[in-house]
PDB file of C-alpha atoms and ligand atoms in Angstrom:
ATOM      1  CA  UNK A   1      -8.447  36.839 -19.087  1.00 54.00           C
ATOM      2  CA  UNK A   2      -9.439  34.704 -16.109  1.00 64.00           C
ATOM      3  CA  UNK A   3      -6.761  34.913 -13.440  1.00 79.00           C
ATOM      4  CA  UNK A   4      -7.821  31.765 -11.639  1.00 86.00           C
ATOM      5  CA  UNK A   5      -4.604  31.414  -9.635  1.00 91.00           C
ATOM      6  CA  UNK A   6      -4.534  35.026  -8.408  1.00 91.00           C
ATOM      7  CA  UNK A   7      -5.331  34.048  -4.816  1.00 93.00           C
ATOM      8  CA  UNK A   8      -2.074  32.079  -4.642  1.00 96.00           C
ATOM      9  CA  UNK A   9       0.042  35.074  -5.678  1.00 95.00           C
ATOM     10  CA  UNK A  10       1.527  37.271  -2.970  1.00 95.00           C
ATOM     11  CA  UNK A  11      -0.220  40.663  -2.957  1.00 93.00           C
ATOM     12  CA  UNK A  12       1.897  43.370  -4.549  1.00 92.00           C
ATOM     13  CA  UNK A  13       3.886  40.973  -6.739  1.00 91.00           C
ATOM     14  CA  UNK A  14       3.500  42.018 -10.369  1.00 86.00           C
ATOM     15  CA  UNK A  15       4.550  39.789 -13.245  1.00 86.00           C
ATOM     16  CA  UNK A  16       7.483  37.387 -13.168  1.00 90.00           C
ATOM     17  CA  UNK A  17      11.210  37.795 -13.871  1.00 93.00           C
ATOM     18  CA  UNK A  18      11.171  35.058 -16.533  1.00 96.00           C
ATOM     19  CA  UNK A  19      12.351  35.766 -20.093  1.00 96.00           C
ATOM     20  CA  UNK A  20       9.969  35.376 -23.048  1.00 95.00           C
ATOM     21  CA  UNK A  21       9.926  31.689 -23.979  1.00 95.00           C
ATOM     22  CA  UNK A  22      11.170  30.447 -20.589  1.00 97.00           C
ATOM     23  CA  UNK A  23       9.312  27.366 -19.354  1.00 98.00           C
ATOM     24  CA  UNK A  24       9.554  28.290 -15.664  1.00 98.00           C
ATOM     25  CA  UNK A  25       6.389  30.448 -15.805  1.00 96.00           C
ATOM     26  CA  UNK A  26       4.395  27.537 -17.255  1.00 97.00           C
ATOM     27  CA  UNK A  27       5.698  25.311 -14.459  1.00 98.00           C
ATOM     28  CA  UNK A  28       4.762  27.925 -11.858  1.00 97.00           C
ATOM     29  CA  UNK A  29       1.163  27.961 -13.123  1.00 96.00           C
ATOM     30  CA  UNK A  30       0.974  24.161 -13.160  1.00 97.00           C
ATOM     31  CA  UNK A  31       2.252  23.832  -9.576  1.00 98.00           C
ATOM     32  CA  UNK A  32      -0.438  26.279  -8.401  1.00 97.00           C
ATOM     33  CA  UNK A  33      -3.095  24.395 -10.355  1.00 97.00           C
ATOM     34  CA  UNK A  34      -2.051  21.118  -8.716  1.00 98.00           C
ATOM     35  CA  UNK A  35      -2.243  22.736  -5.259  1.00 98.00           C
ATOM     36  CA  UNK A  36      -5.643  24.212  -6.144  1.00 97.00           C
ATOM     37  CA  UNK A  37      -7.044  20.919  -7.459  1.00 97.00           C
ATOM     38  CA  UNK A  38      -5.944  19.174  -4.262  1.00 98.00           C
ATOM     39  CA  UNK A  39      -7.462  21.995  -2.215  1.00 97.00           C
ATOM     40  CA  UNK A  40      -4.289  22.196  -0.149  1.00 97.00           C
ATOM     41  CA  UNK A  41      -3.956  24.704   2.658  1.00 97.00           C
ATOM     42  CA  UNK A  42      -1.045  27.035   1.850  1.00 96.00           C
ATOM     43  CA  UNK A  43      -0.736  27.736   5.590  1.00 97.00           C
ATOM     44  CA  UNK A  44       0.447  24.156   6.097  1.00 98.00           C
ATOM     45  CA  UNK A  45       2.988  24.343   3.284  1.00 98.00           C
ATOM     46  CA  UNK A  46       6.535  25.642   3.042  1.00 98.00           C
ATOM     47  CA  UNK A  47       8.245  26.341  -0.275  1.00 98.00           C
ATOM     48  CA  UNK A  48      12.021  26.155  -0.286  1.00 98.00           C
ATOM     49  CA  UNK A  49      14.280  27.227  -3.135  1.00 98.00           C
ATOM     50  CA  UNK A  50      17.981  27.789  -3.710  1.00 98.00           C
ATOM     51  CA  UNK A  51      19.404  30.391  -6.097  1.00 98.00           C
ATOM     52  CA  UNK A  52      18.731  30.655  -9.831  1.00 98.00           C
ATOM     53  CA  UNK A  53      15.854  31.586 -12.151  1.00 98.00           C
ATOM     54  CA  UNK A  54      13.904  28.471 -11.093  1.00 98.00           C
ATOM     55  CA  UNK A  55      14.316  29.433  -7.443  1.00 98.00           C
ATOM     56  CA  UNK A  56      12.171  32.488  -8.218  1.00 98.00           C
ATOM     57  CA  UNK A  57       9.151  30.301  -9.003  1.00 98.00           C
ATOM     58  CA  UNK A  58       7.921  30.168  -5.379  1.00 98.00           C
ATOM     59  CA  UNK A  59       9.712  33.219  -4.025  1.00 96.00           C
ATOM     60  CA  UNK A  60       8.508  35.947  -4.007  1.00 95.00           C
ATOM     61  CA  UNK A  61       5.479  34.873  -6.039  1.00 96.00           C
ATOM     62  CA  UNK A  62       3.649  32.359  -3.832  1.00 97.00           C
ATOM     63  CA  UNK A  63       1.346  33.727  -1.167  1.00 97.00           C
ATOM     64  CA  UNK A  64       2.643  31.428   1.560  1.00 97.00           C
ATOM     65  CA  UNK A  65       5.780  30.742   3.525  1.00 98.00           C
ATOM     66  CA  UNK A  66       8.859  30.662   1.316  1.00 98.00           C
ATOM     67  CA  UNK A  67      12.519  30.130   2.143  1.00 98.00           C
ATOM     68  CA  UNK A  68      14.805  31.487  -0.587  1.00 98.00           C
ATOM     69  CA  UNK A  69      18.064  29.972   0.603  1.00 98.00           C
ATOM     70  CA  UNK A  70      21.711  29.590  -0.476  1.00 98.00           C
ATOM     71  CA  UNK A  71      22.769  28.216  -3.839  1.00 98.00           C
ATOM     72  CA  UNK A  72      22.752  24.413  -3.665  1.00 98.00           C
ATOM     73  CA  UNK A  73      21.443  24.239  -0.124  1.00 98.00           C
ATOM     74  CA  UNK A  74      17.648  24.159  -0.577  1.00 98.00           C
ATOM     75  CA  UNK A  75      17.433  20.509   0.478  1.00 98.00           C
ATOM     76  CA  UNK A  76      19.484  21.085   3.617  1.00 98.00           C
ATOM     77  CA  UNK A  77      17.123  23.901   4.700  1.00 98.00           C
ATOM     78  CA  UNK A  78      14.085  21.808   3.717  1.00 98.00           C
ATOM     79  CA  UNK A  79      15.365  18.861   5.770  1.00 98.00           C
ATOM     80  CA  UNK A  80      15.754  21.100   8.821  1.00 98.00           C
ATOM     81  CA  UNK A  81      12.278  22.589   8.410  1.00 98.00           C
ATOM     82  CA  UNK A  82      10.660  19.157   8.041  1.00 98.00           C
ATOM     83  CA  UNK A  83      12.460  17.789  11.095  1.00 98.00           C
ATOM     84  CA  UNK A  84      11.342  20.814  13.125  1.00 98.00           C
ATOM     85  CA  UNK A  85       7.711  20.537  12.012  1.00 98.00           C
ATOM     86  CA  UNK A  86       6.838  17.102  10.572  1.00 98.00           C
ATOM     87  CA  UNK A  87       3.277  18.276   9.815  1.00 97.00           C
ATOM     88  CA  UNK A  88       4.512  20.820   7.253  1.00 98.00           C
ATOM     89  CA  UNK A  89       4.225  19.909   3.584  1.00 98.00           C
ATOM     90  CA  UNK A  90       7.704  20.944   2.468  1.00 98.00           C
ATOM     91  CA  UNK A  91       8.071  21.570  -1.273  1.00 98.00           C
ATOM     92  CA  UNK A  92      11.454  22.311  -2.801  1.00 98.00           C
ATOM     93  CA  UNK A  93      11.343  24.086  -6.169  1.00 98.00           C
ATOM     94  CA  UNK A  94      14.701  24.815  -7.756  1.00 98.00           C
ATOM     95  CA  UNK A  95      16.921  24.493 -10.804  1.00 98.00           C
ATOM     96  CA  UNK A  96      19.008  21.672 -12.229  1.00 98.00           C
ATOM     97  CA  UNK A  97      22.221  23.509 -11.373  1.00 98.00           C
ATOM     98  CA  UNK A  98      21.083  24.312  -7.876  1.00 98.00           C
ATOM     99  CA  UNK A  99      19.802  20.827  -7.044  1.00 98.00           C
ATOM    100  CA  UNK A 100      22.204  18.611  -8.962  1.00 98.00           C
ATOM    101  CA  UNK A 101      25.434  20.502  -9.626  1.00 98.00           C
ATOM    102  CA  UNK A 102      26.429  22.419  -6.475  1.00 98.00           C
ATOM    103  CA  UNK A 103      23.612  20.693  -4.555  1.00 98.00           C
ATOM    104  CA  UNK A 104      24.204  17.188  -5.913  1.00 98.00           C
ATOM    105  CA  UNK A 105      25.440  15.702  -2.667  1.00 98.00           C
ATOM    106  CA  UNK A 106      22.407  16.954  -0.737  1.00 98.00           C
ATOM    107  CA  UNK A 107      20.161  15.551  -3.480  1.00 98.00           C
ATOM    108  CA  UNK A 108      21.458  11.979  -3.419  1.00 98.00           C
ATOM    109  CA  UNK A 109      21.508  11.822   0.369  1.00 98.00           C
ATOM    110  CA  UNK A 110      18.030  13.302   0.792  1.00 98.00           C
ATOM    111  CA  UNK A 111      16.797  10.722  -1.734  1.00 98.00           C
ATOM    112  CA  UNK A 112      18.652   7.956   0.114  1.00 98.00           C
ATOM    113  CA  UNK A 113      16.885   8.894   3.344  1.00 98.00           C
ATOM    114  CA  UNK A 114      13.544   8.855   1.490  1.00 98.00           C
ATOM    115  CA  UNK A 115      12.484  11.711   3.705  1.00 97.00           C
ATOM    116  CA  UNK A 116       9.035  13.196   3.151  1.00 98.00           C
ATOM    117  CA  UNK A 117      10.066  16.098   0.886  1.00 98.00           C
ATOM    118  CA  UNK A 118       8.544  17.036  -2.464  1.00 98.00           C
ATOM    119  CA  UNK A 119      11.173  18.190  -4.934  1.00 98.00           C
ATOM    120  CA  UNK A 120      10.368  19.865  -8.248  1.00 99.00           C
ATOM    121  CA  UNK A 121      13.465  20.373 -10.362  1.00 98.00           C
ATOM    122  CA  UNK A 122      13.144  22.788 -13.288  1.00 98.00           C
ATOM    123  CA  UNK A 123      15.700  21.358 -15.695  1.00 98.00           C
ATOM    124  CA  UNK A 124      16.710  23.819 -18.421  1.00 98.00           C
ATOM    125  CA  UNK A 125      20.038  22.008 -18.830  1.00 98.00           C
ATOM    126  CA  UNK A 126      22.106  25.109 -18.018  1.00 98.00           C
ATOM    127  CA  UNK A 127      22.864  27.748 -15.365  1.00 98.00           C
ATOM    128  CA  UNK A 128      20.310  30.212 -16.688  1.00 98.00           C
ATOM    129  CA  UNK A 129      20.465  33.091 -14.244  1.00 98.00           C
ATOM    130  CA  UNK A 130      24.227  33.545 -14.115  1.00 98.00           C
ATOM    131  CA  UNK A 131      25.063  33.689 -17.812  1.00 98.00           C
ATOM    132  CA  UNK A 132      24.602  30.230 -19.293  1.00 98.00           C
ATOM    133  CA  UNK A 133      27.447  28.198 -17.799  1.00 98.00           C
ATOM    134  CA  UNK A 134      27.628  24.424 -18.280  1.00 98.00           C
ATOM    135  CA  UNK A 135      25.675  22.353 -15.719  1.00 98.00           C
ATOM    136  CA  UNK A 136      25.780  18.689 -14.728  1.00 98.00           C
ATOM    137  CA  UNK A 137      22.665  18.286 -16.901  1.00 98.00           C
ATOM    138  CA  UNK A 138      23.980  19.964 -20.075  1.00 98.00           C
ATOM    139  CA  UNK A 139      23.898  17.528 -23.007  1.00 97.00           C
ATOM    140  CA  UNK A 140      27.213  16.306 -24.400  1.00 97.00           C
ATOM    141  CA  UNK A 141      28.330  18.581 -27.231  1.00 97.00           C
ATOM    142  CA  UNK A 142      26.099  21.512 -26.231  1.00 98.00           C
ATOM    143  CA  UNK A 143      27.594  24.991 -26.347  1.00 98.00           C
ATOM    144  CA  UNK A 144      27.475  27.081 -23.200  1.00 98.00           C
ATOM    145  CA  UNK A 145      29.350  30.188 -22.053  1.00 98.00           C
ATOM    146  CA  UNK A 146      31.981  27.926 -20.464  1.00 98.00           C
ATOM    147  CA  UNK A 147      32.061  25.223 -23.154  1.00 98.00           C
ATOM    148  CA  UNK A 148      32.474  27.186 -26.378  1.00 96.00           C
ATOM    149  CA  UNK A 149      33.702  24.105 -28.221  1.00 97.00           C
ATOM    150  CA  UNK A 150      30.854  21.932 -26.909  1.00 98.00           C
ATOM    151  CA  UNK A 151      30.407  20.197 -23.559  1.00 98.00           C
ATOM    152  CA  UNK A 152      32.868  17.278 -23.465  1.00 98.00           C
ATOM    153  CA  UNK A 153      31.039  15.447 -20.661  1.00 97.00           C
ATOM    154  CA  UNK A 154      27.844  13.385 -20.579  1.00 97.00           C
ATOM    155  CA  UNK A 155      25.020  14.746 -18.423  1.00 97.00           C
ATOM    156  CA  UNK A 156      23.370  13.258 -15.366  1.00 98.00           C
ATOM    157  CA  UNK A 157      20.080  11.514 -16.009  1.00 97.00           C
ATOM    158  CA  UNK A 158      18.507  13.167 -12.970  1.00 98.00           C
ATOM    159  CA  UNK A 159      15.494  10.897 -12.651  1.00 98.00           C
ATOM    160  CA  UNK A 160      17.598   7.742 -12.811  1.00 97.00           C
ATOM    161  CA  UNK A 161      20.158   9.210 -10.406  1.00 98.00           C
ATOM    162  CA  UNK A 162      17.535  10.062  -7.787  1.00 98.00           C
ATOM    163  CA  UNK A 163      15.702   6.750  -8.257  1.00 98.00           C
ATOM    164  CA  UNK A 164      18.955   4.826  -7.802  1.00 98.00           C
ATOM    165  CA  UNK A 165      19.738   6.851  -4.675  1.00 98.00           C
ATOM    166  CA  UNK A 166      16.492   5.757  -2.998  1.00 98.00           C
ATOM    167  CA  UNK A 167      13.618   8.154  -3.776  1.00 98.00           C
ATOM    168  CA  UNK A 168      10.176   6.567  -3.688  1.00 98.00           C
ATOM    169  CA  UNK A 169       8.362   8.761  -6.256  1.00 98.00           C
ATOM    170  CA  UNK A 170      10.212   9.769  -9.431  1.00 98.00           C
ATOM    171  CA  UNK A 171       8.815  11.238 -12.642  1.00 98.00           C
ATOM    172  CA  UNK A 172       9.971  13.282 -15.605  1.00 98.00           C
ATOM    173  CA  UNK A 173       7.746  15.498 -17.730  1.00 98.00           C
ATOM    174  CA  UNK A 174       8.185  18.545 -19.889  1.00 98.00           C
ATOM    175  CA  UNK A 175       6.275  21.822 -19.573  1.00 98.00           C
ATOM    176  CA  UNK A 176       4.832  20.823 -22.948  1.00 98.00           C
ATOM    177  CA  UNK A 177       2.946  17.961 -21.234  1.00 97.00           C
ATOM    178  CA  UNK A 178       0.821  20.095 -18.862  1.00 97.00           C
ATOM    179  CA  UNK A 179      -1.957  17.630 -18.079  1.00 97.00           C
ATOM    180  CA  UNK A 180       0.383  14.728 -17.326  1.00 97.00           C
ATOM    181  CA  UNK A 181       2.566  17.086 -15.322  1.00 98.00           C
ATOM    182  CA  UNK A 182      -0.338  18.331 -13.169  1.00 98.00           C
ATOM    183  CA  UNK A 183      -1.333  14.699 -12.499  1.00 98.00           C
ATOM    184  CA  UNK A 184       2.232  13.923 -11.488  1.00 98.00           C
ATOM    185  CA  UNK A 185       2.518  17.037  -9.299  1.00 98.00           C
ATOM    186  CA  UNK A 186      -0.663  16.016  -7.477  1.00 98.00           C
ATOM    187  CA  UNK A 187       0.717  12.530  -6.889  1.00 98.00           C
ATOM    188  CA  UNK A 188       4.036  13.891  -5.654  1.00 98.00           C
ATOM    189  CA  UNK A 189       2.295  16.325  -3.288  1.00 98.00           C
ATOM    190  CA  UNK A 190       0.261  13.480  -1.766  1.00 98.00           C
ATOM    191  CA  UNK A 191       3.097  10.963  -1.675  1.00 98.00           C
ATOM    192  CA  UNK A 192       4.712  10.388   1.714  1.00 98.00           C
ATOM    193  CA  UNK A 193       8.426   9.989   1.062  1.00 98.00           C
ATOM    194  CA  UNK A 194      11.003  11.597  -1.197  1.00 98.00           C
ATOM    195  CA  UNK A 195       9.163  12.691  -4.350  1.00 98.00           C
ATOM    196  CA  UNK A 196      11.155  14.029  -7.265  1.00 98.00           C
ATOM    197  CA  UNK A 197       9.784  15.461 -10.490  1.00 98.00           C
ATOM    198  CA  UNK A 198      12.231  16.499 -13.169  1.00 98.00           C
ATOM    199  CA  UNK A 199      10.529  19.130 -15.310  1.00 98.00           C
ATOM    200  CA  UNK A 200      12.086  19.969 -18.663  1.00 98.00           C
ATOM    201  CA  UNK A 201      11.863  23.707 -19.185  1.00 98.00           C
ATOM    202  CA  UNK A 202      13.286  25.509 -22.244  1.00 98.00           C
ATOM    203  CA  UNK A 203      15.776  28.371 -21.797  1.00 98.00           C
ATOM    204  CA  UNK A 204      15.971  30.256 -25.110  1.00 98.00           C
ATOM    205  CA  UNK A 205      17.999  33.111 -23.580  1.00 98.00           C
ATOM    206  CA  UNK A 206      21.015  31.110 -22.439  1.00 98.00           C
ATOM    207  CA  UNK A 207      20.709  27.670 -24.038  1.00 98.00           C
ATOM    208  CA  UNK A 208      18.817  28.326 -27.260  1.00 97.00           C
ATOM    209  CA  UNK A 209      20.983  31.268 -28.329  1.00 96.00           C
ATOM    210  CA  UNK A 210      24.050  29.004 -28.511  1.00 97.00           C
ATOM    211  CA  UNK A 211      22.437  25.806 -29.785  1.00 97.00           C
ATOM    212  CA  UNK A 212      19.783  24.503 -32.124  1.00 93.00           C
ATOM    213  CA  UNK A 213      16.838  24.889 -32.035  1.00 93.00           C
ATOM    214  CA  UNK A 214      17.238  28.501 -31.058  1.00 91.00           C
ATOM    215  CA  UNK A 215      13.907  30.349 -31.123  1.00 94.00           C
ATOM    216  CA  UNK A 216      11.485  29.978 -28.188  1.00 95.00           C
ATOM    217  CA  UNK A 217       8.695  28.496 -30.306  1.00 96.00           C
ATOM    218  CA  UNK A 218      11.134  26.070 -31.963  1.00 96.00           C
ATOM    219  CA  UNK A 219      12.405  24.931 -28.554  1.00 97.00           C
ATOM    220  CA  UNK A 220       8.822  24.209 -27.480  1.00 97.00           C
ATOM    221  CA  UNK A 221       8.099  22.331 -30.722  1.00 97.00           C
ATOM    222  CA  UNK A 222      11.330  20.369 -30.306  1.00 97.00           C
ATOM    223  CA  UNK A 223      10.301  19.287 -26.787  1.00 97.00           C
ATOM    224  CA  UNK A 224       6.843  18.268 -28.044  1.00 97.00           C
ATOM    225  CA  UNK A 225       8.472  16.176 -30.773  1.00 96.00           C
ATOM    226  CA  UNK A 226      11.172  14.588 -28.615  1.00 96.00           C
ATOM    227  CA  UNK A 227       9.295  13.789 -25.407  1.00 97.00           C
ATOM    228  CA  UNK A 228       7.775  10.345 -25.549  1.00 95.00           C
ATOM    229  CA  UNK A 229       6.237   8.124 -22.913  1.00 93.00           C
ATOM    230  CA  UNK A 230       8.066   5.114 -21.509  1.00 90.00           C
ATOM    231  CA  UNK A 231       5.562   2.781 -23.230  1.00 90.00           C
ATOM    232  CA  UNK A 232       6.296   4.371 -26.634  1.00 91.00           C
ATOM    233  CA  UNK A 233      10.042   4.016 -26.077  1.00 93.00           C
ATOM    234  CA  UNK A 234       9.815   0.227 -25.842  1.00 90.00           C
ATOM    235  CA  UNK A 235       9.467  -0.391 -29.591  1.00 86.00           C
ATOM    236  CA  UNK A 236      12.200   2.008 -30.685  1.00 91.00           C
ATOM    237  CA  UNK A 237      15.737   1.190 -31.827  1.00 93.00           C
ATOM    238  CA  UNK A 238      18.768   2.662 -30.050  1.00 91.00           C
ATOM    239  CA  UNK A 239      19.234   5.060 -32.953  1.00 92.00           C
ATOM    240  CA  UNK A 240      15.632   6.271 -32.798  1.00 91.00           C
ATOM    241  CA  UNK A 241      15.856   6.601 -29.025  1.00 92.00           C
ATOM    242  CA  UNK A 242      19.031   8.695 -29.141  1.00 89.00           C
ATOM    243  CA  UNK A 243      17.176  11.904 -29.929  1.00 90.00           C
ATOM    244  CA  UNK A 244      14.125  11.183 -27.784  1.00 95.00           C
ATOM    245  CA  UNK A 245      13.512  12.136 -24.165  1.00 96.00           C
ATOM    246  CA  UNK A 246      11.731   9.433 -22.229  1.00 96.00           C
ATOM    247  CA  UNK A 247       9.104  10.879 -19.923  1.00 98.00           C
ATOM    248  CA  UNK A 248       6.665   9.366 -17.471  1.00 97.00           C
ATOM    249  CA  UNK A 249       6.474   8.037 -13.972  1.00 97.00           C
ATOM    250  CA  UNK A 250       9.521   5.905 -13.170  1.00 97.00           C
ATOM    251  CA  UNK A 251       8.771   5.138  -9.507  1.00 97.00           C
ATOM    252  CA  UNK A 252       6.826   3.648  -7.793  1.00 96.00           C
TER     253      UNK A 252
HETATM  254  C1  TPP B   1      27.934  29.380  -3.526  1.00 55.79           C
HETATM  255  C2  TPP B   1      27.476  30.006  -4.805  1.00 55.79           C
HETATM  256  N1  TPP B   1      28.075  29.647  -5.955  1.00 55.79           N
HETATM  257  C3  TPP B   1      27.649  30.149  -7.130  1.00 55.79           C
HETATM  258  C4  TPP B   1      26.642  31.066  -7.143  1.00 55.79           C
HETATM  259  C5  TPP B   1      26.204  31.660  -8.462  1.00 55.79           C
HETATM  260  N2  TPP B   1      24.988  31.050  -8.962  1.00 55.79           N
HETATM  261  C6  TPP B   1      23.777  31.522  -8.632  1.00 55.79           C
HETATM  262  S1  TPP B   1      22.528  30.709  -9.397  1.00 55.79           S
HETATM  263  C7  TPP B   1      23.611  29.690 -10.213  1.00 55.79           C
HETATM  264  C8  TPP B   1      23.146  28.654 -11.176  1.00 55.79           C
HETATM  265  C9  TPP B   1      21.677  28.492 -11.289  1.00 55.79           C
HETATM  266  O1  TPP B   1      21.345  27.500 -12.205  1.00 55.79           O
HETATM  267  P1  TPP B   1      20.059  26.628 -12.021  1.00 55.79           P
HETATM  268  O2  TPP B   1      19.932  26.152 -10.641  1.00 55.79           O
HETATM  269  O3  TPP B   1      20.073  25.589 -13.086  1.00 55.79           O
HETATM  270  O4  TPP B   1      18.853  27.670 -12.228  1.00 55.79           O
HETATM  271  P2  TPP B   1      18.336  28.394 -13.551  1.00 55.79           P
HETATM  272  O5  TPP B   1      18.798  29.819 -13.427  1.00 55.79           O
HETATM  273  O6  TPP B   1      18.927  27.701 -14.725  1.00 55.79           O
HETATM  274  O7  TPP B   1      16.840  28.254 -13.494  1.00 55.79           O
HETATM  275  C10 TPP B   1      24.933  30.000  -9.870  1.00 55.79           C
HETATM  276  C11 TPP B   1      26.107  29.323 -10.409  1.00 55.79           C
HETATM  277  C12 TPP B   1      26.039  31.432  -5.928  1.00 55.79           C
HETATM  278  N3  TPP B   1      25.005  32.284  -5.887  1.00 55.79           N
HETATM  279  N4  TPP B   1      26.473  30.894  -4.773  1.00 55.79           N
HETATM  280 MG1   MG B   2      19.164  25.570 -14.900  1.00 55.79          MG
END
């Protein structure tokens, strides 16, 4: 097997902590490919994450500077680092719970400031690492360890939330759309301003086990079937749209 991204992995780090079927490992590979295709210098980059499975994507794996911070506070640390050294390319990689539940206030205000931060949010629609609790992104009706009868609340549409708050680059893709996602990651990395990519990533261990579809391969197939591009969504009725996930570049 060609291990083309090996040079970006911190020496001594073996394997990843991700469960079989988790999308976070796919996302990790795609981020490194985007960096590689842009020929970016890891010495001029800083990767910031909060706490959660997604926060493990850069740290300890990436062979560069990483800040593995407090739960919900990745954007506050990233803001400080960018203010201290404006030449740094600061990339925040974290989970939906970390960035939008406990960290939601930091997220909307960082977007409002349109500060030059690149944010990659791995959205598995649940708190994966801590036992599958409901998140602000969990679909209405979904079962989690804290909503046994189904989540009574509607979820945030993260991309629309961040766009409304003032971000200047916003996109949503799934790990099942690798080529489009790499293109988007490259754009976000080059964009000067608040860039936000919401990446849908399946979590069979905590989400799938309580909902349908359940098996890792079925979750992947379900994402492939449900993710459509904005252009394709235009001709669909409200009923047809209800089960689809609209992906694409929403801003600029
Ligand atoms: C202040 C604080 N509150 C709660 C926790 C427990 N905690 C750690 S990670 C996490 C949720 C992570 O979910 P998410 O960001 O979606 O990442 P995932 O594991 O799903 O990739 C929680 C509640 C904590 N570490 N610190
Ligand atoms: Mg999560």
